[in-house]
Amino acid sequence: MEYRLINFEKEFEELSILYKNSWCKTYIGLLPEELLESFTYDKSKEKWIHFYNNEKNSFIYVAIDKTGGNEVICGFAACKPDDEEQSRGFLYSIHIKSEYKGKGIGKNLIMKSAKHFRDQLGLTSISLRVVVGNDNAYNVYTKLGAEILKHQKMNYYKNVITPEVCLVWNDINQLLLKSN
């Protein structure tokens, strides 16, 4: 498995497809079916083009599976500085293809992102949000030492209000110690 920064111009369509499929599958039963059905590949592309072009100091790490002679994006972590805290990074989105889950790819993407936040942007902590009920993701993050920062409600598309938990790693260096 190779981990690297995305070549956005060449890979954003593959990222958009992975995101759309993973997002819709992840949130079955957590978000209204109508919302999941209305989220198209075109909306996913628009989202990532906007993120790439408008989020200052943003970056996206991808996990690349090179078996079989092809390069396939099997996961990604999209990150940016946190809007609420100047010294904190924000793990904006992380998704792994279903068939690659449970292989440590998410953890490795988090570690790559944490190192980038620390070494390239000088940030000292990381936050992220988890939709209440997304227990698999919540458990991965808390196993790596993330703590609850606050509970909040997020206004998704079409005014769908969803409860979320905001988690934080207060010390990137402590998080990176868990990389082994």
Short mmCIF file of N, CA and C in Angstrom, two decimals:
data_model
loop_
_atom_site.label_atom_id
_atom_site.label_comp_id
_atom_site.label_asym_id
_atom_site.label_seq_id
_atom_site.Cartn_x
_atom_site.Cartn_y
_atom_site.Cartn_z
N MET A 1 0.85 -1.18 0.00
CA MET A 1 0.00 0.00 0.00
C MET A 1 0.89 1.24 0.00
N GLU A 2 0.60 2.14 -0.88
CA GLU A 2 1.34 3.41 -0.95
C GLU A 2 0.44 4.53 -0.43
N TYR A 3 1.03 5.42 0.36
CA TYR A 3 0.32 6.59 0.88
C TYR A 3 1.03 7.83 0.37
N ARG A 4 0.26 8.73 -0.23
CA ARG A 4 0.85 9.95 -0.78
C ARG A 4 -0.22 11.01 -0.94
N LEU A 5 0.25 12.22 -1.20
CA LEU A 5 -0.68 13.30 -1.51
C LEU A 5 -1.33 13.03 -2.87
N ILE A 6 -2.57 13.41 -2.99
CA ILE A 6 -3.32 13.17 -4.22
C ILE A 6 -2.76 14.01 -5.37
N ASN A 7 -2.80 13.46 -6.55
CA ASN A 7 -2.58 14.22 -7.78
C ASN A 7 -3.99 14.62 -8.22
N PHE A 8 -4.45 15.77 -7.75
CA PHE A 8 -5.86 16.11 -7.85
C PHE A 8 -6.37 16.12 -9.28
N GLU A 9 -5.62 16.73 -10.18
CA GLU A 9 -6.08 16.84 -11.56
C GLU A 9 -6.31 15.46 -12.20
N LYS A 10 -5.48 14.49 -11.85
CA LYS A 10 -5.60 13.16 -12.44
C LYS A 10 -6.53 12.24 -11.65
N GLU A 11 -6.70 12.50 -10.36
CA GLU A 11 -7.37 11.51 -9.51
C GLU A 11 -8.66 11.99 -8.84
N PHE A 12 -9.07 13.24 -9.10
CA PHE A 12 -10.25 13.73 -8.37
C PHE A 12 -11.52 12.98 -8.75
N GLU A 13 -11.62 12.49 -9.99
CA GLU A 13 -12.83 11.75 -10.35
C GLU A 13 -12.91 10.43 -9.60
N GLU A 14 -11.78 9.73 -9.49
CA GLU A 14 -11.76 8.48 -8.73
C GLU A 14 -12.07 8.74 -7.25
N LEU A 15 -11.52 9.82 -6.71
CA LEU A 15 -11.81 10.22 -5.34
C LEU A 15 -13.30 10.51 -5.17
N SER A 16 -13.89 11.21 -6.13
CA SER A 16 -15.30 11.57 -6.06
C SER A 16 -16.20 10.34 -6.07
N ILE A 17 -15.84 9.35 -6.87
CA ILE A 17 -16.62 8.11 -6.92
C ILE A 17 -16.50 7.36 -5.60
N LEU A 18 -15.27 7.23 -5.10
CA LEU A 18 -15.06 6.55 -3.82
C LEU A 18 -15.87 7.24 -2.73
N TYR A 19 -15.80 8.56 -2.68
CA TYR A 19 -16.51 9.32 -1.66
C TYR A 19 -18.01 9.10 -1.74
N LYS A 20 -18.56 9.23 -2.93
CA LYS A 20 -20.01 9.08 -3.10
C LYS A 20 -20.46 7.70 -2.64
N ASN A 21 -19.77 6.66 -3.09
CA ASN A 21 -20.15 5.30 -2.73
C ASN A 21 -19.99 5.04 -1.24
N SER A 22 -18.86 5.45 -0.69
CA SER A 22 -18.59 5.21 0.73
C SER A 22 -19.52 6.02 1.61
N TRP A 23 -19.74 7.28 1.26
CA TRP A 23 -20.60 8.16 2.06
C TRP A 23 -22.01 7.60 2.12
N CYS A 24 -22.54 7.21 0.98
CA CYS A 24 -23.91 6.68 0.95
C CYS A 24 -24.02 5.37 1.72
N LYS A 25 -23.02 4.51 1.62
CA LYS A 25 -23.05 3.23 2.33
C LYS A 25 -22.88 3.44 3.84
N THR A 26 -21.97 4.33 4.23
CA THR A 26 -21.70 4.57 5.64
C THR A 26 -22.93 5.08 6.38
N TYR A 27 -23.70 5.94 5.73
CA TYR A 27 -24.77 6.64 6.44
C TYR A 27 -26.15 6.04 6.24
N ILE A 28 -26.23 4.81 5.69
CA ILE A 28 -27.52 4.11 5.63
C ILE A 28 -28.01 3.92 7.06
N GLY A 29 -29.22 4.35 7.32
CA GLY A 29 -29.80 4.24 8.66
C GLY A 29 -29.44 5.38 9.59
N LEU A 30 -28.48 6.21 9.20
CA LEU A 30 -28.08 7.36 10.02
C LEU A 30 -28.59 8.67 9.45
N LEU A 31 -28.74 8.72 8.14
CA LEU A 31 -29.27 9.89 7.45
C LEU A 31 -30.48 9.46 6.64
N PRO A 32 -31.40 10.39 6.36
CA PRO A 32 -32.60 10.02 5.60
C PRO A 32 -32.26 9.43 4.23
N GLU A 33 -33.02 8.41 3.85
CA GLU A 33 -32.81 7.73 2.57
C GLU A 33 -32.89 8.71 1.40
N GLU A 34 -33.81 9.66 1.48
CA GLU A 34 -33.96 10.66 0.42
C GLU A 34 -32.67 11.46 0.22
N LEU A 35 -32.01 11.79 1.32
CA LEU A 35 -30.75 12.52 1.25
C LEU A 35 -29.67 11.67 0.59
N LEU A 36 -29.57 10.42 1.00
CA LEU A 36 -28.56 9.53 0.43
C LEU A 36 -28.79 9.33 -1.06
N GLU A 37 -30.04 9.16 -1.46
CA GLU A 37 -30.36 8.95 -2.87
C GLU A 37 -30.12 10.20 -3.71
N SER A 38 -30.21 11.37 -3.09
CA SER A 38 -30.04 12.62 -3.85
C SER A 38 -28.57 12.99 -4.04
N PHE A 39 -27.67 12.30 -3.34
CA PHE A 39 -26.25 12.63 -3.44
C PHE A 39 -25.65 11.92 -4.64
N THR A 40 -25.37 12.66 -5.70
CA THR A 40 -24.92 12.10 -6.97
C THR A 40 -23.40 12.22 -7.12
N TYR A 41 -22.88 11.54 -8.14
CA TYR A 41 -21.46 11.67 -8.47
C TYR A 41 -21.13 13.12 -8.83
N ASP A 42 -22.01 13.79 -9.54
CA ASP A 42 -21.76 15.19 -9.90
C ASP A 42 -21.66 16.07 -8.66
N LYS A 43 -22.52 15.83 -7.67
CA LYS A 43 -22.44 16.61 -6.42
C LYS A 43 -21.15 16.31 -5.69
N SER A 44 -20.73 15.06 -5.73
CA SER A 44 -19.46 14.69 -5.11
C SER A 44 -18.30 15.40 -5.80
N LYS A 45 -18.30 15.41 -7.13
CA LYS A 45 -17.24 16.12 -7.87
C LYS A 45 -17.22 17.59 -7.51
N GLU A 46 -18.39 18.22 -7.47
CA GLU A 46 -18.48 19.65 -7.11
C GLU A 46 -17.90 19.89 -5.73
N LYS A 47 -18.22 19.02 -4.80
CA LYS A 47 -17.74 19.15 -3.42
C LYS A 47 -16.21 19.15 -3.38
N TRP A 48 -15.60 18.20 -4.08
CA TRP A 48 -14.14 18.07 -4.01
C TRP A 48 -13.42 19.13 -4.82
N ILE A 49 -14.00 19.57 -5.91
CA ILE A 49 -13.41 20.70 -6.65
C ILE A 49 -13.44 21.95 -5.78
N HIS A 50 -14.56 22.18 -5.11
CA HIS A 50 -14.68 23.33 -4.22
C HIS A 50 -13.66 23.23 -3.08
N PHE A 51 -13.56 22.07 -2.46
CA PHE A 51 -12.61 21.87 -1.36
C PHE A 51 -11.19 22.17 -1.83
N TYR A 52 -10.80 21.59 -2.93
CA TYR A 52 -9.44 21.73 -3.44
C TYR A 52 -9.12 23.18 -3.81
N ASN A 53 -10.07 23.87 -4.40
CA ASN A 53 -9.82 25.23 -4.88
C ASN A 53 -10.01 26.32 -3.84
N ASN A 54 -10.76 26.04 -2.77
CA ASN A 54 -11.14 27.11 -1.85
C ASN A 54 -10.66 26.97 -0.42
N GLU A 55 -10.20 25.82 -0.02
CA GLU A 55 -9.76 25.63 1.36
C GLU A 55 -8.25 25.87 1.45
N LYS A 56 -7.88 26.98 2.05
CA LYS A 56 -6.47 27.35 2.17
C LYS A 56 -5.72 26.31 3.02
N ASN A 57 -4.54 25.92 2.57
CA ASN A 57 -3.69 24.95 3.25
C ASN A 57 -4.33 23.57 3.40
N SER A 58 -5.27 23.26 2.52
CA SER A 58 -5.89 21.93 2.56
C SER A 58 -4.99 20.92 1.84
N PHE A 59 -5.19 19.65 2.17
CA PHE A 59 -4.46 18.57 1.50
C PHE A 59 -5.27 17.29 1.60
N ILE A 60 -4.99 16.37 0.69
CA ILE A 60 -5.68 15.08 0.66
C ILE A 60 -4.63 13.99 0.49
N TYR A 61 -4.59 13.08 1.47
CA TYR A 61 -3.75 11.89 1.33
C TYR A 61 -4.60 10.76 0.78
N VAL A 62 -4.00 9.97 -0.10
CA VAL A 62 -4.69 8.80 -0.65
C VAL A 62 -3.89 7.55 -0.32
N ALA A 63 -4.61 6.45 -0.19
CA ALA A 63 -4.01 5.12 -0.06
C ALA A 63 -4.18 4.44 -1.41
N ILE A 64 -3.07 4.01 -1.98
CA ILE A 64 -3.07 3.43 -3.32
C ILE A 64 -2.72 1.95 -3.24
N ASP A 65 -3.61 1.12 -3.78
CA ASP A 65 -3.35 -0.32 -3.91
C ASP A 65 -2.77 -0.54 -5.31
N LYS A 66 -1.56 -1.09 -5.35
CA LYS A 66 -0.88 -1.30 -6.63
C LYS A 66 -0.87 -2.77 -7.06
N THR A 67 -1.62 -3.62 -6.37
CA THR A 67 -1.62 -5.03 -6.75
C THR A 67 -2.31 -5.20 -8.10
N GLY A 68 -1.87 -6.16 -8.85
CA GLY A 68 -2.46 -6.43 -10.16
C GLY A 68 -2.02 -5.47 -11.24
N GLY A 69 -1.00 -4.67 -10.97
CA GLY A 69 -0.49 -3.76 -11.99
C GLY A 69 -1.25 -2.46 -12.16
N ASN A 70 -2.36 -2.31 -11.46
CA ASN A 70 -3.12 -1.06 -11.53
C ASN A 70 -2.92 -0.27 -10.25
N GLU A 71 -3.16 1.03 -10.34
CA GLU A 71 -3.16 1.88 -9.15
C GLU A 71 -4.60 2.25 -8.85
N VAL A 72 -5.09 1.81 -7.69
CA VAL A 72 -6.47 2.06 -7.30
C VAL A 72 -6.49 2.81 -5.97
N ILE A 73 -7.21 3.92 -5.93
CA ILE A 73 -7.39 4.63 -4.66
C ILE A 73 -8.37 3.82 -3.82
N CYS A 74 -7.89 3.35 -2.67
CA CYS A 74 -8.77 2.55 -1.81
C CYS A 74 -9.17 3.30 -0.55
N GLY A 75 -8.64 4.49 -0.36
CA GLY A 75 -9.02 5.31 0.77
C GLY A 75 -8.40 6.68 0.66
N PHE A 76 -8.95 7.63 1.43
CA PHE A 76 -8.38 8.98 1.44
C PHE A 76 -8.71 9.68 2.74
N ALA A 77 -7.91 10.68 3.05
CA ALA A 77 -8.16 11.59 4.17
C ALA A 77 -7.99 13.01 3.66
N ALA A 78 -9.05 13.79 3.75
CA ALA A 78 -9.02 15.19 3.33
C ALA A 78 -8.93 16.06 4.59
N CYS A 79 -8.00 16.99 4.58
CA CYS A 79 -7.69 17.76 5.77
C CYS A 79 -7.53 19.24 5.46
N LYS A 80 -7.71 20.06 6.50
CA LYS A 80 -7.52 21.50 6.39
C LYS A 80 -7.32 22.06 7.79
N PRO A 81 -6.83 23.27 7.90
CA PRO A 81 -6.77 23.89 9.23
C PRO A 81 -8.18 24.03 9.80
N ASP A 82 -8.28 23.91 11.12
CA ASP A 82 -9.56 24.03 11.81
C ASP A 82 -10.04 25.48 11.77
N ASP A 83 -11.31 25.68 11.48
CA ASP A 83 -11.88 27.03 11.42
C ASP A 83 -12.03 27.66 12.79
N GLU A 84 -12.07 26.85 13.86
CA GLU A 84 -12.35 27.36 15.20
C GLU A 84 -11.10 27.58 16.04
N GLU A 85 -10.03 26.88 15.75
CA GLU A 85 -8.82 26.94 16.58
C GLU A 85 -7.60 27.02 15.67
N GLN A 86 -6.84 28.10 15.80
CA GLN A 86 -5.73 28.39 14.90
C GLN A 86 -4.62 27.33 14.94
N SER A 87 -4.39 26.71 16.09
CA SER A 87 -3.28 25.75 16.20
C SER A 87 -3.72 24.31 15.92
N ARG A 88 -4.95 24.15 15.43
CA ARG A 88 -5.51 22.81 15.26
C ARG A 88 -5.82 22.52 13.80
N GLY A 89 -5.55 21.28 13.38
CA GLY A 89 -5.96 20.81 12.07
C GLY A 89 -7.33 20.17 12.17
N PHE A 90 -7.98 20.03 11.02
CA PHE A 90 -9.32 19.42 10.98
C PHE A 90 -9.31 18.29 9.96
N LEU A 91 -9.62 17.09 10.42
CA LEU A 91 -9.77 15.94 9.54
C LEU A 91 -11.17 16.03 8.95
N TYR A 92 -11.25 16.63 7.79
CA TYR A 92 -12.51 17.00 7.15
C TYR A 92 -13.30 15.78 6.69
N SER A 93 -12.62 14.80 6.14
CA SER A 93 -13.31 13.62 5.61
C SER A 93 -12.31 12.48 5.48
N ILE A 94 -12.72 11.30 5.90
CA ILE A 94 -11.89 10.12 5.69
C ILE A 94 -12.81 8.98 5.29
N HIS A 95 -12.48 8.33 4.19
CA HIS A 95 -13.30 7.23 3.68
C HIS A 95 -12.40 6.14 3.12
N ILE A 96 -12.81 4.90 3.37
CA ILE A 96 -12.09 3.72 2.90
C ILE A 96 -13.09 2.85 2.14
N LYS A 97 -12.68 2.33 0.99
CA LYS A 97 -13.54 1.38 0.27
C LYS A 97 -13.85 0.20 1.18
N SER A 98 -15.07 -0.30 1.08
CA SER A 98 -15.55 -1.38 1.97
C SER A 98 -14.60 -2.57 2.02
N GLU A 99 -14.13 -3.00 0.85
CA GLU A 99 -13.31 -4.20 0.80
C GLU A 99 -11.92 -4.01 1.41
N TYR A 100 -11.55 -2.77 1.74
CA TYR A 100 -10.25 -2.49 2.34
C TYR A 100 -10.35 -2.14 3.83
N LYS A 101 -11.55 -2.09 4.36
CA LYS A 101 -11.72 -1.73 5.78
C LYS A 101 -11.16 -2.83 6.67
N GLY A 102 -10.67 -2.41 7.84
CA GLY A 102 -10.13 -3.36 8.80
C GLY A 102 -8.68 -3.75 8.54
N LYS A 103 -8.02 -3.05 7.64
CA LYS A 103 -6.63 -3.38 7.28
C LYS A 103 -5.64 -2.31 7.74
N GLY A 104 -6.10 -1.37 8.57
CA GLY A 104 -5.21 -0.34 9.09
C GLY A 104 -5.02 0.85 8.16
N ILE A 105 -5.76 0.90 7.07
CA ILE A 105 -5.59 1.99 6.10
C ILE A 105 -6.04 3.32 6.70
N GLY A 106 -7.17 3.32 7.39
CA GLY A 106 -7.65 4.55 8.03
C GLY A 106 -6.65 5.08 9.03
N LYS A 107 -6.11 4.20 9.86
CA LYS A 107 -5.11 4.61 10.85
C LYS A 107 -3.89 5.21 10.15
N ASN A 108 -3.42 4.56 9.10
CA ASN A 108 -2.24 5.07 8.38
C ASN A 108 -2.51 6.42 7.74
N LEU A 109 -3.71 6.62 7.21
CA LEU A 109 -4.07 7.92 6.64
C LEU A 109 -4.12 9.00 7.72
N ILE A 110 -4.63 8.65 8.89
CA ILE A 110 -4.65 9.60 10.01
C ILE A 110 -3.23 9.97 10.39
N MET A 111 -2.34 9.00 10.46
CA MET A 111 -0.95 9.27 10.85
C MET A 111 -0.24 10.14 9.81
N LYS A 112 -0.45 9.85 8.53
CA LYS A 112 0.15 10.69 7.47
C LYS A 112 -0.36 12.12 7.59
N SER A 113 -1.66 12.25 7.84
CA SER A 113 -2.26 13.58 7.96
C SER A 113 -1.73 14.31 9.19
N ALA A 114 -1.60 13.59 10.30
CA ALA A 114 -1.09 14.20 11.54
C ALA A 114 0.34 14.70 11.33
N LYS A 115 1.16 13.89 10.69
CA LYS A 115 2.55 14.30 10.42
C LYS A 115 2.59 15.53 9.52
N HIS A 116 1.72 15.57 8.52
CA HIS A 116 1.65 16.72 7.61
C HIS A 116 1.22 17.98 8.38
N PHE A 117 0.18 17.86 9.19
CA PHE A 117 -0.27 19.00 10.00
C PHE A 117 0.89 19.54 10.85
N ARG A 118 1.61 18.65 11.51
CA ARG A 118 2.69 19.06 12.39
C ARG A 118 3.89 19.62 11.61
N ASP A 119 4.37 18.85 10.64
CA ASP A 119 5.62 19.20 9.97
C ASP A 119 5.48 20.28 8.91
N GLN A 120 4.36 20.32 8.20
CA GLN A 120 4.19 21.29 7.12
C GLN A 120 3.44 22.55 7.55
N LEU A 121 2.51 22.42 8.49
CA LEU A 121 1.67 23.56 8.87
C LEU A 121 1.92 24.04 10.30
N GLY A 122 2.74 23.31 11.06
CA GLY A 122 3.07 23.71 12.42
C GLY A 122 1.91 23.61 13.41
N LEU A 123 0.95 22.75 13.13
CA LEU A 123 -0.22 22.61 14.00
C LEU A 123 0.06 21.57 15.09
N THR A 124 -0.65 21.69 16.21
CA THR A 124 -0.34 20.85 17.36
C THR A 124 -1.45 19.90 17.78
N SER A 125 -2.63 20.04 17.21
CA SER A 125 -3.76 19.16 17.56
C SER A 125 -4.64 18.96 16.33
N ILE A 126 -5.55 18.00 16.42
CA ILE A 126 -6.44 17.68 15.29
C ILE A 126 -7.85 17.43 15.83
N SER A 127 -8.83 17.97 15.13
CA SER A 127 -10.22 17.66 15.46
C SER A 127 -10.90 16.98 14.27
N LEU A 128 -12.04 16.38 14.54
CA LEU A 128 -12.86 15.78 13.49
C LEU A 128 -14.27 15.63 14.05
N ARG A 129 -15.22 15.41 13.15
CA ARG A 129 -16.61 15.21 13.56
C ARG A 129 -17.07 13.83 13.12
N VAL A 130 -17.89 13.21 13.96
CA VAL A 130 -18.43 11.90 13.67
C VAL A 130 -19.94 11.96 13.87
N VAL A 131 -20.70 11.52 12.88
CA VAL A 131 -22.15 11.44 13.01
C VAL A 131 -22.47 10.41 14.09
N VAL A 132 -23.33 10.79 15.03
CA VAL A 132 -23.74 9.87 16.08
C VAL A 132 -24.35 8.62 15.44
N GLY A 133 -23.87 7.47 15.85
CA GLY A 133 -24.31 6.20 15.27
C GLY A 133 -23.27 5.57 14.36
N ASN A 134 -22.28 6.36 13.92
CA ASN A 134 -21.19 5.82 13.11
C ASN A 134 -20.15 5.24 14.07
N ASP A 135 -20.54 4.14 14.71
CA ASP A 135 -19.76 3.58 15.80
C ASP A 135 -18.40 3.05 15.36
N ASN A 136 -18.31 2.48 14.16
CA ASN A 136 -17.02 1.97 13.69
C ASN A 136 -15.99 3.09 13.63
N ALA A 137 -16.35 4.21 13.04
CA ALA A 137 -15.43 5.34 12.95
C ALA A 137 -15.10 5.87 14.34
N TYR A 138 -16.12 6.06 15.15
CA TYR A 138 -15.92 6.57 16.51
C TYR A 138 -14.93 5.69 17.27
N ASN A 139 -15.10 4.39 17.17
CA ASN A 139 -14.22 3.46 17.89
C ASN A 139 -12.79 3.51 17.39
N VAL A 140 -12.59 3.67 16.09
CA VAL A 140 -11.23 3.80 15.55
C VAL A 140 -10.55 5.03 16.14
N TYR A 141 -11.25 6.15 16.13
CA TYR A 141 -10.66 7.41 16.60
C TYR A 141 -10.37 7.38 18.10
N THR A 142 -11.31 6.87 18.89
CA THR A 142 -11.08 6.86 20.34
C THR A 142 -10.02 5.83 20.72
N LYS A 143 -9.91 4.75 19.96
CA LYS A 143 -8.83 3.78 20.21
C LYS A 143 -7.46 4.43 19.99
N LEU A 144 -7.42 5.38 19.08
CA LEU A 144 -6.17 6.12 18.82
C LEU A 144 -5.99 7.30 19.77
N GLY A 145 -6.90 7.44 20.74
CA GLY A 145 -6.73 8.46 21.77
C GLY A 145 -7.54 9.73 21.60
N ALA A 146 -8.39 9.80 20.59
CA ALA A 146 -9.23 11.00 20.43
C ALA A 146 -10.21 11.09 21.60
N GLU A 147 -10.45 12.32 22.04
CA GLU A 147 -11.36 12.58 23.15
C GLU A 147 -12.49 13.47 22.69
N ILE A 148 -13.61 13.39 23.40
CA ILE A 148 -14.76 14.22 23.05
C ILE A 148 -14.46 15.68 23.38
N LEU A 149 -14.62 16.53 22.39
CA LEU A 149 -14.48 17.97 22.57
C LEU A 149 -15.84 18.58 22.86
N LYS A 150 -16.85 18.19 22.06
CA LYS A 150 -18.20 18.70 22.26
C LYS A 150 -19.19 17.89 21.43
N HIS A 151 -20.45 18.03 21.79
CA HIS A 151 -21.55 17.48 21.00
C HIS A 151 -22.17 18.64 20.25
N GLN A 152 -22.59 18.40 19.03
CA GLN A 152 -23.19 19.48 18.24
C GLN A 152 -24.17 18.88 17.24
N LYS A 153 -24.89 19.75 16.58
CA LYS A 153 -25.79 19.33 15.52
C LYS A 153 -25.30 19.95 14.23
N MET A 154 -25.30 19.16 13.16
CA MET A 154 -24.82 19.60 11.85
C MET A 154 -26.01 19.71 10.91
N ASN A 155 -26.03 20.78 10.14
CA ASN A 155 -27.09 20.97 9.15
C ASN A 155 -26.59 20.43 7.82
N TYR A 156 -27.04 19.23 7.49
CA TYR A 156 -26.67 18.64 6.21
C TYR A 156 -27.55 19.18 5.10
N TYR A 157 -27.41 18.62 3.95
CA TYR A 157 -28.18 19.04 2.79
C TYR A 157 -29.67 19.01 3.09
N LYS A 158 -30.40 19.91 2.46
CA LYS A 158 -31.86 19.98 2.58
C LYS A 158 -32.30 20.12 4.04
N ASN A 159 -31.51 20.84 4.84
CA ASN A 159 -31.84 21.13 6.23
C ASN A 159 -32.06 19.88 7.09
N VAL A 160 -31.30 18.85 6.83
CA VAL A 160 -31.33 17.66 7.68
C VAL A 160 -30.37 17.90 8.84
N ILE A 161 -30.92 18.04 10.05
CA ILE A 161 -30.12 18.30 11.24
C ILE A 161 -29.70 16.95 11.84
N THR A 162 -28.39 16.77 12.01
CA THR A 162 -27.85 15.50 12.45
C THR A 162 -26.95 15.70 13.67
N PRO A 163 -27.14 14.91 14.74
CA PRO A 163 -26.24 15.03 15.89
C PRO A 163 -24.86 14.46 15.56
N GLU A 164 -23.84 15.18 16.00
CA GLU A 164 -22.46 14.76 15.79
C GLU A 164 -21.68 14.89 17.09
N VAL A 165 -20.58 14.17 17.14
CA VAL A 165 -19.62 14.31 18.22
C VAL A 165 -18.35 14.89 17.60
N CYS A 166 -17.86 15.97 18.18
CA CYS A 166 -16.59 16.54 17.75
C CYS A 166 -15.51 15.94 18.65
N LEU A 167 -14.54 15.27 18.03
CA LEU A 167 -13.44 14.64 18.75
C LEU A 167 -12.16 15.43 18.51
N VAL A 168 -11.22 15.27 19.43
CA VAL A 168 -9.95 15.99 19.29
C VAL A 168 -8.79 15.13 19.80
N TRP A 169 -7.69 15.21 19.08
CA TRP A 169 -6.41 14.76 19.60
C TRP A 169 -5.69 16.04 20.01
N ASN A 170 -5.53 16.25 21.30
CA ASN A 170 -4.96 17.51 21.79
C ASN A 170 -3.47 17.62 21.55
N ASP A 171 -2.80 16.51 21.30
CA ASP A 171 -1.35 16.53 21.09
C ASP A 171 -1.00 15.60 19.92
N ILE A 172 -0.66 16.20 18.79
CA ILE A 172 -0.30 15.41 17.61
C ILE A 172 0.85 14.45 17.91
N ASN A 173 1.82 14.90 18.71
CA ASN A 173 2.96 14.03 19.00
C ASN A 173 2.52 12.76 19.73
N GLN A 174 1.57 12.87 20.65
CA GLN A 174 1.05 11.69 21.34
C GLN A 174 0.33 10.76 20.37
N LEU A 175 -0.43 11.34 19.45
CA LEU A 175 -1.10 10.53 18.43
C LEU A 175 -0.08 9.77 17.59
N LEU A 176 0.97 10.46 17.16
CA LEU A 176 1.97 9.83 16.30
C LEU A 176 2.73 8.70 16.99
N LEU A 177 2.78 8.72 18.32
CA LEU A 177 3.40 7.62 19.06
C LEU A 177 2.63 6.31 18.86
N LYS A 178 1.36 6.41 18.49
CA LYS A 178 0.51 5.23 18.29
C LYS A 178 0.62 4.68 16.87
N SER A 179 1.54 5.21 16.07
CA SER A 179 1.63 4.80 14.67
C SER A 179 2.19 3.39 14.50
N ASN A 180 2.82 2.86 15.51
CA ASN A 180 3.39 1.49 15.39
C ASN A 180 2.39 0.43 15.77
#
